[in-house]
Amino acid sequence: MLFDGVTARRIKTDRLTMNVLETAGTGDPVVFLHGNVSSSLFWQRPMLGLPAGYRPIAVDLRGFGDTDREPVDATRGLGDYADDVACLLDTLDLGPVHLVGWSMGGGVALQVLRDRPESVRTLTLVNPVSPFGFGATRGADGELTDPDGAGSGAGGANPDFVKMLADGVTSDESPFAPRTIMHAFYVKPPFEPDDADVYVASMLSTATGDDNYPGDTAATTAWPGAAPGTRGVLNAMAPNHFRIDDLHTIDPKPPICWIRGTDDQIVSDTSMFDLAYLGSLGAIPGWPGAETHPPQPMVTQTRAVLDQYAAAGGTYDEVAIEDCGHTPHLEKPAEFAAALADILAKG
């Protein structure tokens, strides 16, 4: 599954053993973090396309790819992942790095920046999860719609999709098969990614169960009837566990580039994975209504946090790529490469 010019190795750190992909490139390190239900394999093309003078390193987060399948303490938000990445940077003695995070990996990258700003030269966010988590918030300031985060977390995962991940299903015969989900939501249809089999294999490397994907659930009387548990991937992004609303307070403030596909169906102000938005469409019964449970404005929330960052002395650029879904690095490689090269040059 490795492209020509890409190698893999497992690196033992003080926290766990992590798998990384590398190329022959040398120079300033550029560290790529993948999204949920994927792995470092999604980053191979951008790694190979980096300009001279950079050293690409793509990381498998815990429970994905060939990194150890350690449990995720969701009460720490994305803290387990961020601490893993920080420990890897120390183990490799990389010094300040250019950090690139896609989707959930964008949230991990934000957490690394929040916790250790001196370790980040530049930050590139690619269709990142909102700084206020995924689901169950309203407004630009990410107000919780329920104190326990009902409407977010592992309860929103489709059980058929989870089973097919666990069973390693590679076909597209089911609407819930990983390959079908990739074609319908990771990219904007009818785009057909090169090396689709590699990306399906990457998705299938996801560890499943209560400690990993999707995590455990908690009962609640609040709509839609499930609240986040304390373990696993989706609960780590629940807004009662993950929230970065003070990014503007960090020092130093490295430059940030926010790259997003304008037709993303996953991270969006009208996300097809947001239970409140699905409720507003009538797909989930009992929706309480827009006054208390509007769709989460994910893009609006990210912009609000970055605007505050800029107002406090930081800088950011928003690069909106038209006719593009959740994976600009696959769908629009030239535009993505140009935006990445631009932010790297600022560091």
GROMACS .gro file of C-alpha atoms in nm:
model
  347
    1MET     CA    1   0.000   0.000   0.000
    2LEU     CA    2   0.305   0.228   0.005
    3PHE     CA    3   0.373   0.441  -0.301
    4ASP     CA    4   0.716   0.440  -0.463
    5GLY     CA    5   0.941   0.669  -0.264
    6VAL     CA    6   0.752   0.628   0.066
    7THR     CA    7   0.881   0.413   0.352
    8ALA     CA    8   0.732   0.316   0.688
    9ARG     CA    9   0.884   0.255   1.028
   10ARG     CA   10   0.755   0.209   1.381
   11ILE     CA   11   0.900   0.434   1.648
   12LYS     CA   12   0.887   0.353   2.018
   13THR     CA   13   0.811   0.654   2.235
   14ASP     CA   14   0.751   0.688   2.609
   15ARG     CA   15   0.377   0.663   2.544
   16LEU     CA   16   0.334   0.401   2.270
   17THR     CA   17   0.487   0.275   1.946
   18MET     CA   18   0.380   0.484   1.649
   19ASN     CA   19   0.398   0.415   1.278
   20VAL     CA   20   0.525   0.693   1.052
   21LEU     CA   21   0.568   0.732   0.678
   22GLU     CA   22   0.869   0.915   0.537
   23THR     CA   23   1.034   0.997   0.206
   24ALA     CA   24   1.389   1.080   0.106
   25GLY     CA   25   1.315   1.451   0.146
   26THR     CA   26   1.540   1.643   0.383
   27GLY     CA   27   1.513   1.979   0.551
   28ASP     CA   28   1.249   2.138   0.772
   29PRO     CA   29   1.009   1.872   0.907
   30VAL     CA   30   0.648   1.877   0.791
   31VAL     CA   31   0.430   1.651   1.008
   32PHE     CA   32   0.099   1.531   0.863
   33LEU     CA   33  -0.190   1.414   1.086
   34HIS     CA   34  -0.475   1.217   0.929
   35GLY     CA   35  -0.847   1.228   0.997
   36ASN     CA   36  -1.094   0.989   1.157
   37VAL     CA   37  -1.139   0.644   0.997
   38SER     CA   38  -0.822   0.677   0.791
   39SER     CA   39  -0.445   0.669   0.838
   40SER     CA   40  -0.120   0.820   0.714
   41LEU     CA   41  -0.175   0.646   0.379
   42PHE     CA   42  -0.401   0.936   0.277
   43TRP     CA   43  -0.100   1.170   0.290
   44GLN     CA   44   0.134   0.992   0.049
   45ARG     CA   45   0.070   1.211  -0.257
   46PRO     CA   46   0.116   1.541  -0.069
   47MET     CA   47   0.432   1.403   0.094
   48LEU     CA   48   0.583   1.316  -0.242
   49GLY     CA   49   0.478   1.651  -0.383
   50LEU     CA   50   0.648   1.869  -0.122
   51PRO     CA   51   0.903   2.113  -0.262
   52ALA     CA   52   1.272   2.061  -0.196
   53GLY     CA   53   1.395   2.162   0.147
   54TYR     CA   54   1.129   1.984   0.349
   55ARG     CA   55   1.119   1.650   0.530
   56PRO     CA   56   0.768   1.497   0.525
   57ILE     CA   57   0.656   1.273   0.811
   58ALA     CA   58   0.302   1.130   0.821
   59VAL     CA   59   0.185   0.985   1.150
   60ASP     CA   60  -0.062   0.707   1.230
   61LEU     CA   61  -0.257   0.819   1.538
   62ARG     CA   62  -0.332   0.567   1.812
   63GLY     CA   63  -0.581   0.305   1.698
   64PHE     CA   64  -0.523   0.375   1.328
   65GLY     CA   65  -0.288   0.230   1.070
   66ASP     CA   66   0.006   0.045   1.224
   67THR     CA   67   0.030   0.247   1.545
   68ASP     CA   68  -0.048   0.069   1.873
   69ARG     CA   69  -0.418   0.026   1.943
   70GLU     CA   70  -0.410   0.199   2.276
   71PRO     CA   71  -0.741   0.305   2.435
   72VAL     CA   72  -0.863   0.664   2.403
   73ASP     CA   73  -0.958   0.852   2.718
   74ALA     CA   74  -1.229   1.071   2.571
   75THR     CA   75  -1.263   1.282   2.885
   76ARG     CA   76  -0.936   1.444   2.775
   77GLY     CA   77  -1.086   1.544   2.441
   78LEU     CA   78  -0.819   1.495   2.177
   79GLY     CA   79  -0.550   1.517   2.445
   80ASP     CA   80  -0.433   1.156   2.417
   81TYR     CA   81  -0.363   1.204   2.046
   82ALA     CA   82  -0.199   1.542   2.095
   83ASP     CA   83   0.027   1.412   2.371
   84ASP     CA   84   0.123   1.116   2.151
   85VAL     CA   85   0.222   1.351   1.869
   86ALA     CA   86   0.417   1.579   2.102
   87CYS     CA   87   0.601   1.280   2.246
   88LEU     CA   88   0.687   1.162   1.894
   89LEU     CA   89   0.827   1.505   1.807
   90ASP     CA   90   1.047   1.485   2.117
   91THR     CA   91   1.156   1.128   2.043
   92LEU     CA   92   1.263   1.224   1.692
   93ASP     CA   93   1.420   1.547   1.825
   94LEU     CA   94   1.253   1.744   1.547
   95GLY     CA   95   1.238   2.085   1.706
   96PRO     CA   96   0.965   2.321   1.582
   97VAL     CA   97   0.774   2.161   1.293
   98HIS     CA   98   0.529   2.257   1.023
   99LEU     CA   99   0.212   2.081   1.137
  100VAL     CA  100  -0.063   1.976   0.895
  101GLY     CA  101  -0.390   1.829   1.027
  102TRP     CA  102  -0.687   1.700   0.829
  103SER     CA  103  -1.038   1.661   0.976
  104MET     CA  104  -0.998   1.505   1.323
  105GLY     CA  105  -0.624   1.548   1.274
  106GLY     CA  106  -0.691   1.920   1.248
  107GLY     CA  107  -0.836   1.909   1.597
  108VAL     CA  108  -0.532   1.717   1.719
  109ALA     CA  109  -0.307   1.978   1.556
  110LEU     CA  110  -0.501   2.258   1.724
  111GLN     CA  111  -0.456   2.084   2.059
  112VAL     CA  112  -0.080   2.048   2.001
  113LEU     CA  113  -0.062   2.417   1.912
  114ARG     CA  114  -0.268   2.510   2.218
  115ASP     CA  115  -0.052   2.301   2.452
  116ARG     CA  116   0.292   2.352   2.297
  117PRO     CA  117   0.292   2.657   2.068
  118GLU     CA  118   0.670   2.673   2.069
  119SER     CA  119   0.682   2.336   1.889
  120VAL     CA  120   0.486   2.459   1.584
  121ARG     CA  121   0.642   2.673   1.306
  122THR     CA  122   0.326   2.687   1.097
  123LEU     CA  123  -0.014   2.520   1.124
  124THR     CA  124  -0.218   2.402   0.826
  125LEU     CA  125  -0.576   2.297   0.895
  126VAL     CA  126  -0.747   2.091   0.623
  127ASN     CA  127  -1.126   2.068   0.663
  128PRO     CA  128  -1.069   2.055   1.041
  129VAL     CA  129  -1.317   1.952   1.305
  130SER     CA  130  -1.459   2.260   1.475
  131PRO     CA  131  -1.259   2.391   1.772
  132PHE     CA  132  -1.582   2.324   1.965
  133GLY     CA  133  -1.598   1.957   1.872
  134PHE     CA  134  -1.837   1.768   1.648
  135GLY     CA  135  -2.210   1.805   1.708
  136ALA     CA  136  -2.435   1.939   1.984
  137THR     CA  137  -2.333   2.305   1.981
  138ARG     CA  138  -2.494   2.617   1.841
  139GLY     CA  139  -2.377   2.960   1.739
  140ALA     CA  140  -2.035   3.094   1.652
  141ASP     CA  141  -1.924   3.065   2.015
  142GLY     CA  142  -2.005   2.692   2.037
  143GLU     CA  143  -2.268   2.699   2.309
  144LEU     CA  144  -2.364   2.347   2.420
  145THR     CA  145  -2.718   2.243   2.328
  146ASP     CA  146  -2.710   1.996   2.619
  147PRO     CA  147  -2.477   1.995   2.922
  148ASP     CA  148  -2.389   1.628   2.866
  149GLY     CA  149  -2.329   1.666   2.493
  150ALA     CA  150  -2.638   1.469   2.387
  151GLY     CA  151  -2.647   1.450   2.010
  152SER     CA  152  -2.273   1.402   1.974
  153GLY     CA  153  -2.024   1.123   2.032
  154ALA     CA  154  -2.035   0.751   1.966
  155GLY     CA  155  -2.413   0.732   1.966
  156GLY     CA  156  -2.412   0.898   1.625
  157ALA     CA  157  -2.212   0.622   1.457
  158ASN     CA  158  -2.398   0.394   1.216
  159PRO     CA  159  -2.372   0.039   1.354
  160ASP     CA  160  -2.369  -0.116   1.005
  161PHE     CA  161  -2.071   0.102   0.910
  162VAL     CA  162  -1.889   0.007   1.231
  163LYS     CA  163  -1.951  -0.364   1.169
  164MET     CA  164  -1.825  -0.342   0.812
  165LEU     CA  165  -1.511  -0.166   0.934
  166ALA     CA  166  -1.456  -0.444   1.187
  167ASP     CA  167  -1.525  -0.712   0.926
  168GLY     CA  168  -1.289  -0.557   0.671
  169VAL     CA  169  -1.552  -0.518   0.399
  170THR     CA  170  -1.390  -0.386   0.080
  171SER     CA  171  -1.686  -0.391  -0.161
  172ASP     CA  172  -1.934  -0.110  -0.229
  173GLU     CA  173  -2.245  -0.328  -0.229
  174SER     CA  174  -2.386  -0.163   0.085
  175PRO     CA  175  -2.465   0.207   0.130
  176PHE     CA  176  -2.285   0.181   0.464
  177ALA     CA  177  -1.969   0.010   0.337
  178PRO     CA  178  -1.645   0.205   0.390
  179ARG     CA  179  -1.581   0.225   0.015
  180THR     CA  180  -1.930   0.366  -0.042
  181ILE     CA  181  -1.886   0.620   0.238
  182MET     CA  182  -1.553   0.729   0.092
  183HIS     CA  183  -1.701   0.787  -0.252
  184ALA     CA  184  -2.012   0.960  -0.116
  185PHE     CA  185  -1.864   1.178   0.159
  186TYR     CA  186  -1.484   1.185   0.173
  187VAL     CA  187  -1.481   1.326  -0.179
  188LYS     CA  188  -1.738   1.520  -0.377
  189PRO     CA  189  -1.913   1.281  -0.619
  190PRO     CA  190  -1.850   1.187  -0.889
  191PHE     CA  191  -1.479   1.233  -0.819
  192GLU     CA  192  -1.292   0.903  -0.832
  193PRO     CA  193  -0.969   0.909  -0.630
  194ASP     CA  194  -0.661   0.747  -0.773
  195ASP     CA  195  -0.551   0.448  -0.566
  196ALA     CA  196  -0.896   0.409  -0.409
  197ASP     CA  197  -0.805   0.061  -0.284
  198VAL     CA  198  -0.524   0.212  -0.077
  199TYR     CA  199  -0.762   0.455   0.088
  200VAL     CA  200  -1.019   0.184   0.162
  201ALA     CA  201  -0.743  -0.024   0.322
  202SER     CA  202  -0.649   0.284   0.524
  203MET     CA  203  -1.006   0.317   0.649
  204LEU     CA  204  -1.017  -0.052   0.739
  205SER     CA  205  -0.708  -0.011   0.958
  206THR     CA  206  -0.929   0.164   1.215
  207ALA     CA  207  -0.946  -0.019   1.549
  208THR     CA  208  -1.310  -0.067   1.649
  209GLY     CA  209  -1.473  -0.104   1.989
  210ASP     CA  210  -1.558   0.098   2.298
  211ASP     CA  211  -1.195   0.203   2.353
  212ASN     CA  212  -1.139   0.315   1.994
  213TYR     CA  213  -1.393   0.371   1.715
  214PRO     CA  214  -1.663   0.472   1.780
  215GLY     CA  215  -1.645   0.451   2.162
  216ASP     CA  216  -1.902   0.391   2.433
  217THR     CA  217  -2.233   0.568   2.488
  218ALA     CA  218  -2.429   0.699   2.785
  219ALA     CA  219  -2.804   0.697   2.829
  220THR     CA  220  -2.989   1.027   2.846
  221THR     CA  221  -3.344   1.154   2.829
  222ALA     CA  222  -3.231   1.445   2.612
  223TRP     CA  223  -3.280   1.433   2.235
  224PRO     CA  224  -3.181   1.224   2.045
  225GLY     CA  225  -3.149   0.971   2.330
  226ALA     CA  226  -2.775   0.910   2.355
  227ALA     CA  227  -2.493   1.109   2.511
  228PRO     CA  228  -2.117   1.069   2.474
  229GLY     CA  229  -1.942   0.812   2.685
  230THR     CA  230  -1.595   0.848   2.831
  231ARG     CA  231  -1.398   0.630   2.589
  232GLY     CA  232  -1.320   0.618   2.221
  233VAL     CA  233  -1.273   0.833   1.913
  234LEU     CA  234  -1.609   1.001   1.858
  235ASN     CA  235  -1.648   1.084   2.226
  236ALA     CA  236  -1.306   1.251   2.219
  237MET     CA  237  -1.456   1.501   1.974
  238ALA     CA  238  -1.777   1.553   2.173
  239PRO     CA  239  -1.809   1.920   2.272
  240ASN     CA  240  -1.834   1.846   2.644
  241HIS     CA  241  -1.485   1.690   2.619
  242PHE     CA  242  -1.308   1.884   2.341
  243ARG     CA  243  -1.312   2.260   2.326
  244ILE     CA  244  -1.047   2.511   2.222
  245ASP     CA  245  -1.187   2.858   2.284
  246ASP     CA  246  -0.868   3.027   2.407
  247LEU     CA  247  -0.633   2.978   2.112
  248HIS     CA  248  -0.582   3.354   2.101
  249THR     CA  249  -0.402   3.341   2.437
  250ILE     CA  250  -0.105   3.132   2.323
  251ASP     CA  251   0.244   3.271   2.270
  252PRO     CA  252   0.410   3.251   2.024
  253LYS     CA  253   0.141   3.263   1.756
  254PRO     CA  254   0.263   3.086   1.440
  255PRO     CA  255   0.093   3.158   1.106
  256ILE     CA  256  -0.209   2.940   1.025
  257CYS     CA  257  -0.352   2.835   0.690
  258TRP     CA  258  -0.707   2.697   0.681
  259ILE     CA  259  -0.777   2.499   0.365
  260ARG     CA  260  -1.128   2.369   0.303
  261GLY     CA  261  -1.338   2.225   0.026
  262THR     CA  262  -1.649   2.436  -0.023
  263ASP     CA  263  -1.866   2.127  -0.084
  264ASP     CA  264  -1.756   1.929   0.221
  265GLN     CA  265  -2.046   1.720   0.357
  266ILE     CA  266  -1.867   1.612   0.676
  267VAL     CA  267  -1.732   1.935   0.825
  268SER     CA  268  -1.989   2.193   0.725
  269ASP     CA  269  -2.255   2.428   0.855
  270THR     CA  270  -2.496   2.170   0.708
  271SER     CA  271  -2.309   1.848   0.784
  272MET     CA  272  -2.468   1.519   0.684
  273PHE     CA  273  -2.308   1.371   0.998
  274ASP     CA  274  -2.453   1.628   1.238
  275LEU     CA  275  -2.754   1.478   1.412
  276ALA     CA  276  -2.917   1.820   1.453
  277TYR     CA  277  -2.894   1.886   1.080
  278LEU     CA  278  -3.031   1.539   1.005
  279GLY     CA  279  -3.311   1.610   1.252
  280SER     CA  280  -3.393   1.932   1.070
  281LEU     CA  281  -3.429   1.727   0.750
  282GLY     CA  282  -3.667   1.485   0.922
  283ALA     CA  283  -3.419   1.198   0.908
  284ILE     CA  284  -3.408   1.166   1.289
  285PRO     CA  285  -3.745   1.186   1.465
  286GLY     CA  286  -3.828   1.416   1.752
  287TRP     CA  287  -3.600   1.704   1.657
  288PRO     CA  288  -3.668   1.982   1.913
  289GLY     CA  289  -3.634   2.258   1.653
  290ALA     CA  290  -3.392   2.524   1.538
  291GLU     CA  291  -3.439   2.748   1.840
  292THR     CA  292  -3.267   2.503   2.076
  293HIS     CA  293  -3.102   2.249   1.841
  294PRO     CA  294  -2.995   2.418   1.519
  295PRO     CA  295  -2.739   2.251   1.294
  296GLN     CA  296  -2.386   2.308   1.423
  297PRO     CA  297  -2.220   2.592   1.225
  298MET     CA  298  -1.884   2.416   1.205
  299VAL     CA  299  -1.720   2.639   0.944
  300THR     CA  300  -1.854   2.953   1.114
  301GLN     CA  301  -1.713   2.838   1.447
  302THR     CA  302  -1.367   2.771   1.305
  303ARG     CA  303  -1.364   3.114   1.143
  304ALA     CA  304  -1.471   3.279   1.469
  305VAL     CA  305  -1.185   3.118   1.663
  306LEU     CA  306  -0.931   3.209   1.395
  307ASP     CA  307  -1.063   3.565   1.374
  308GLN     CA  308  -1.007   3.598   1.748
  309TYR     CA  309  -0.657   3.454   1.703
  310ALA     CA  310  -0.584   3.716   1.437
  311ALA     CA  311  -0.729   3.996   1.649
  312ALA     CA  312  -0.486   3.900   1.926
  313GLY     CA  313  -0.184   3.933   1.699
  314GLY     CA  314  -0.175   3.604   1.508
  315THR     CA  315  -0.230   3.562   1.136
  316TYR     CA  316  -0.432   3.319   0.927
  317ASP     CA  317  -0.537   3.268   0.568
  318GLU     CA  318  -0.856   3.092   0.462
  319VAL     CA  319  -0.826   2.905   0.133
  320ALA     CA  320  -1.168   2.787   0.011
  321ILE     CA  321  -1.134   2.545  -0.280
  322GLU     CA  322  -1.439   2.530  -0.504
  323ASP     CA  323  -1.598   2.208  -0.632
  324CYS     CA  324  -1.419   2.011  -0.361
  325GLY     CA  325  -1.530   1.790  -0.074
  326HIS     CA  326  -1.360   1.672   0.245
  327THR     CA  327  -1.023   1.580   0.090
  328PRO     CA  328  -0.866   1.875  -0.096
  329HIS     CA  329  -0.529   1.695  -0.092
  330LEU     CA  330  -0.682   1.418  -0.308
  331GLU     CA  331  -0.944   1.605  -0.509
  332LYS     CA  332  -0.758   1.927  -0.589
  333PRO     CA  333  -0.389   1.839  -0.547
  334ALA     CA  334  -0.250   2.138  -0.738
  335GLU     CA  335  -0.454   2.393  -0.542
  336PHE     CA  336  -0.374   2.215  -0.217
  337ALA     CA  337  -0.002   2.199  -0.292
  338ALA     CA  338   0.008   2.569  -0.377
  339ALA     CA  339  -0.164   2.666  -0.052
  340LEU     CA  340   0.063   2.437   0.150
  341ALA     CA  341   0.378   2.570  -0.016
  342ASP     CA  342   0.267   2.925   0.061
  343ILE     CA  343   0.219   2.866   0.434
  344LEU     CA  344   0.539   2.663   0.463
  345ALA     CA  345   0.732   2.956   0.318
  346LYS     CA  346   0.600   3.177   0.599
  347GLY     CA  347   0.766   2.961   0.863
   0.00000   0.00000   0.00000
